[in-house]
Amino acid sequence: RSGTGKPLTYKVPLPPGSYALKMHFMELYLREPGKRIVDVFAEGRPVAEGIDVVAAVGFGKPHTVTGLV
């Protein structure tokens, strides 16, 4: 989803436990590094911070990040 300045929220009901959250990103709009930085939180805690897809893999290329929840 493209950003509107509002936080994007998902709710996925799961039983208590530890999970690996695999996130897939691709930047298709902004071509310069540093223009879109993403932080991901789960259960109120940071899972991945400072994700800059263009800096990591370039414009229009997929980027996968895994965090523990």
XYZ file of C-alpha atoms in Angstrom:
69
model
C 0.000 0.000 0.000
C 1.313 3.401 -0.751
C 1.752 5.737 2.180
C -0.620 8.504 3.124
C 1.305 9.538 6.196
C -0.997 7.408 8.352
C 0.227 4.191 9.987
C -0.835 1.005 8.219
C -2.340 -1.527 10.618
C -3.078 -5.240 10.262
C -4.658 -7.552 12.830
C -3.946 -11.264 12.581
C -5.388 -13.328 15.437
C -2.886 -16.035 16.444
C -2.413 -18.161 19.545
C 0.293 -16.990 21.969
C 3.812 -17.949 20.952
C 6.892 -16.842 19.047
C 6.619 -16.190 15.332
C 8.879 -15.232 12.442
C 7.287 -12.352 10.539
C 8.436 -12.440 6.903
C 7.813 -9.104 5.166
C 8.072 -8.432 1.444
C 8.771 -4.924 0.153
C 9.286 -3.313 -3.243
C 9.618 0.396 -3.977
C 7.827 1.342 -7.185
C 7.493 5.090 -6.768
C 10.492 6.751 -5.123
C 13.806 6.130 -6.889
C 16.315 7.694 -4.475
C 17.649 6.092 -1.277
C 16.484 7.727 1.931
C 13.157 8.951 0.545
C 11.023 6.201 2.170
C 12.124 4.594 5.424
C 9.891 1.932 6.979
C 9.642 0.790 10.597
C 7.586 -2.294 11.488
C 6.112 -2.908 14.923
C 4.261 -5.959 16.251
C 2.670 -6.214 19.653
C 3.906 -2.669 20.303
C 7.586 -3.591 19.834
C 9.906 -2.921 16.894
C 10.380 -5.910 14.603
C 12.339 -4.153 11.856
C 13.456 -0.529 11.797
C 14.963 1.766 9.208
C 14.109 -0.350 6.166
C 15.170 1.557 3.041
C 14.322 -0.718 0.134
C 16.018 1.410 -2.542
C 19.243 1.597 -0.518
C 19.158 -2.151 0.161
C 18.313 -3.568 -3.282
C 17.475 -0.714 -5.657
C 14.317 0.602 -7.295
C 11.723 -1.922 -8.465
C 13.411 -4.955 -6.900
C 11.939 -7.178 -4.183
C 13.346 -7.054 -0.659
C 12.494 -9.527 2.093
C 13.002 -8.848 5.804
C 12.294 -11.332 8.612
C 11.730 -10.270 12.202
C 10.881 -12.217 15.335
C 7.638 -11.563 17.170
